[in-house]
């Protein structure tokens, strides 16, 4: 059998600093972009209201920070800062092979442009790395998961300014010089294509008070993040050569609504711009021509320097990864709309949805893995996936999340199918393995975890941890997978047959 197909998948779990840590003003941490997002009760537009901050909402958030008032869920997270060792012990008990977490840029560089890092921030992440290592898990680090020091937004205009590239590489160098030998896999940026769906989260760009974003600022910022990614990979290969670098996009899994040529073409074009652009730059090493046409047609001037093109070509990442929650539908006609990760899409009549409207599509994951592998021929990691749901705590404290178990079981089957198709899959990372604040809607009530955190949208609760039914199920799945792998020598067909 082909050696490549024998890779034993890693099964993991993930959190992100801004959604998990809390402790927004502890240990010298600076105020960051996520700390400024207020809780807005969910209505039709709530997600947008709390995702696209304007100068006036930022001013209010800063004023509230001075008096520590208002409801800003990211300032609390899941209080992971206080529960760190307990949480890592739970992940060890869960049997994870790998833990994905992010460092808070503003905890290491409170303003983002200091010459030296904050010693208390270093000390905190020393504890994180030590705990993960002691638990025997591999480390998967995200250098930036949406949050950036607010000062960089105010003083530089966020990622619109090329200076951010140098400041970011300085931050990344500190990380690799200190912990590089403990990092197995890493991503310079979470869901880098989020920059143009959610510019505040993605590239630190406030929305003008009464109007839309200037798209040339959005795409210039994104291009600067691509340059920063390649520069970080270049630096990491000198400082910490053993670490494996990746790129990551939110995978939208587009289907044409009908088989009309127009729907199909729209599907291809949307997919290029929204999903593959970043992958083509970062994993395949070139700035794609379809973006030049898109920018020209939309009047979006962006400077791509010759030296940037050389940098991309010489510093492609080692693996490709994506978040996968749902699939999307594209049409040139009017269609009923539903929500999805970062985007609103046309409803797919063949699929059921979660309470948040995200359509459940395990088969799409097999398709995503095949298409990504075909396009890049680099190992593919499902670095985020999971089911956001409201959980009910029974009187005896148990939580029967059968819906989450069903979602995971169906998606895991499709991953094994994709491996049998020939995809070189590195592993699967369960999103929000411990309940965290939702990045899209700031809710604590939208939960992904196997571990429940007793807290609500207003921050009421003890923040105590408890295991849901999915905890035992995921534990047993991981154990069973590794047993099947060793019994079959990893032969995908034999694995599937058992
Ligand atoms: C991804 C992000 O977009 O989806 C995560 O990388 C986020 O940070 C996840 O939490 C799920 O989205 P949501 O809106 O349900 O939290």
mmCIF file with all atom_site columns, C-alpha atoms and ligand atoms in Angstrom, residues 16 19 100 145-146 190-191 248 250 323 325 341-342 358 384 431 436-441 446 448, ligand 1:
data_model
loop_
_atom_site.group_PDB
_atom_site.id
_atom_site.type_symbol
_atom_site.label_atom_id
_atom_site.label_alt_id
_atom_site.label_comp_id
_atom_site.label_asym_id
_atom_site.label_entity_id
_atom_site.label_seq_id
_atom_site.pdbx_PDB_ins_code
_atom_site.Cartn_x
_atom_site.Cartn_y
_atom_site.Cartn_z
_atom_site.occupancy
_atom_site.B_iso_or_equiv
_atom_site.pdbx_formal_charge
_atom_site.auth_seq_id
_atom_site.auth_comp_id
_atom_site.auth_asym_id
_atom_site.auth_atom_id
_atom_site.pdbx_PDB_model_num
ATOM   1  C CA . UNK A 1 16  ? -8.813  30.563 21.040 1.00 0.00 ? 16  UNK A CA 1
ATOM   2  C CA . UNK A 1 19  ? -12.881 33.328 23.404 1.00 0.00 ? 19  UNK A CA 1
ATOM   3  C CA . UNK A 1 100 ? -4.935  23.837 19.252 1.00 0.00 ? 100 UNK A CA 1
ATOM   4  C CA . UNK A 1 145 ? -7.048  34.202 16.241 1.00 0.00 ? 145 UNK A CA 1
ATOM   5  C CA . UNK A 1 146 ? -8.955  37.400 15.412 1.00 0.00 ? 146 UNK A CA 1
ATOM   6  C CA . UNK A 1 190 ? -6.955  31.936 11.912 1.00 0.00 ? 190 UNK A CA 1
ATOM   7  C CA . UNK A 1 191 ? -9.380  31.818 8.948  1.00 0.00 ? 191 UNK A CA 1
ATOM   8  C CA . UNK A 1 248 ? -6.166  28.285 7.156  1.00 0.00 ? 248 UNK A CA 1
ATOM   9  C CA . UNK A 1 250 ? -13.026 29.220 6.479  1.00 0.00 ? 250 UNK A CA 1
ATOM   10 C CA . UNK A 1 323 ? -12.647 25.268 9.354  1.00 0.00 ? 323 UNK A CA 1
ATOM   11 C CA . UNK A 1 325 ? -19.100 23.689 9.866  1.00 0.00 ? 325 UNK A CA 1
ATOM   12 C CA . UNK A 1 341 ? -20.112 30.680 9.261  1.00 0.00 ? 341 UNK A CA 1
ATOM   13 C CA . UNK A 1 342 ? -19.254 34.327 8.416  1.00 0.00 ? 342 UNK A CA 1
ATOM   14 C CA . UNK A 1 358 ? -26.028 26.590 9.854  1.00 0.00 ? 358 UNK A CA 1
ATOM   15 C CA . UNK A 1 384 ? -12.006 23.411 13.201 1.00 0.00 ? 384 UNK A CA 1
ATOM   16 C CA . UNK A 1 431 ? -13.798 23.382 17.822 1.00 0.00 ? 431 UNK A CA 1
ATOM   17 C CA . UNK A 1 436 ? -16.179 29.251 24.898 1.00 0.00 ? 436 UNK A CA 1
ATOM   18 C CA . UNK A 1 437 ? -17.739 32.512 23.787 1.00 0.00 ? 437 UNK A CA 1
ATOM   19 C CA . UNK A 1 438 ? -19.042 32.425 20.210 1.00 0.00 ? 438 UNK A CA 1
ATOM   20 C CA . UNK A 1 439 ? -16.860 34.423 17.826 1.00 0.00 ? 439 UNK A CA 1
ATOM   21 C CA . UNK A 1 440 ? -19.766 35.212 15.543 1.00 0.00 ? 440 UNK A CA 1
ATOM   22 C CA . UNK A 1 441 ? -22.440 36.267 17.980 1.00 0.00 ? 441 UNK A CA 1
ATOM   23 C CA . UNK A 1 446 ? -23.939 28.659 21.604 1.00 0.00 ? 446 UNK A CA 1
ATOM   24 C CA . UNK A 1 448 ? -19.487 23.354 20.936 1.00 0.00 ? 448 UNK A CA 1
HETATM 25 C C1 . LIG B 2 .   ? -14.782 30.093 13.183 1.00 0.00 ? 1   LIG B C1 1
HETATM 26 C C2 . LIG B 2 .   ? -13.820 30.772 14.114 1.00 0.00 ? 1   LIG B C2 1
HETATM 27 O O1 . LIG B 2 .   ? -15.284 31.072 12.326 1.00 0.00 ? 1   LIG B O1 1
HETATM 28 O O2 . LIG B 2 .   ? -15.928 29.535 13.660 1.00 0.00 ? 1   LIG B O2 1
HETATM 29 C C3 . LIG B 2 .   ? -14.062 30.530 15.576 1.00 0.00 ? 1   LIG B C3 1
HETATM 30 O O3 . LIG B 2 .   ? -12.493 30.489 13.786 1.00 0.00 ? 1   LIG B O3 1
HETATM 31 C C4 . LIG B 2 .   ? -15.549 30.465 15.841 1.00 0.00 ? 1   LIG B C4 1
HETATM 32 O O4 . LIG B 2 .   ? -13.395 31.485 16.330 1.00 0.00 ? 1   LIG B O4 1
HETATM 33 C C5 . LIG B 2 .   ? -16.111 29.303 15.040 1.00 0.00 ? 1   LIG B C5 1
HETATM 34 O O5 . LIG B 2 .   ? -15.877 30.381 17.180 1.00 0.00 ? 1   LIG B O5 1
HETATM 35 C C6 . LIG B 2 .   ? -17.578 29.043 15.270 1.00 0.00 ? 1   LIG B C6 1
HETATM 36 O O6 . LIG B 2 .   ? -18.308 30.216 15.038 1.00 0.00 ? 1   LIG B O6 1
HETATM 37 P P1 . LIG B 2 .   ? -19.309 30.792 16.112 1.00 0.00 ? 1   LIG B P1 1
HETATM 38 O O7 . LIG B 2 .   ? -19.788 32.058 15.523 1.00 0.00 ? 1   LIG B O7 1
HETATM 39 O O8 . LIG B 2 .   ? -20.360 29.777 16.264 1.00 0.00 ? 1   LIG B O8 1
HETATM 40 O O9 . LIG B 2 .   ? -18.494 30.971 17.349 1.00 0.00 ? 1   LIG B O9 1
#
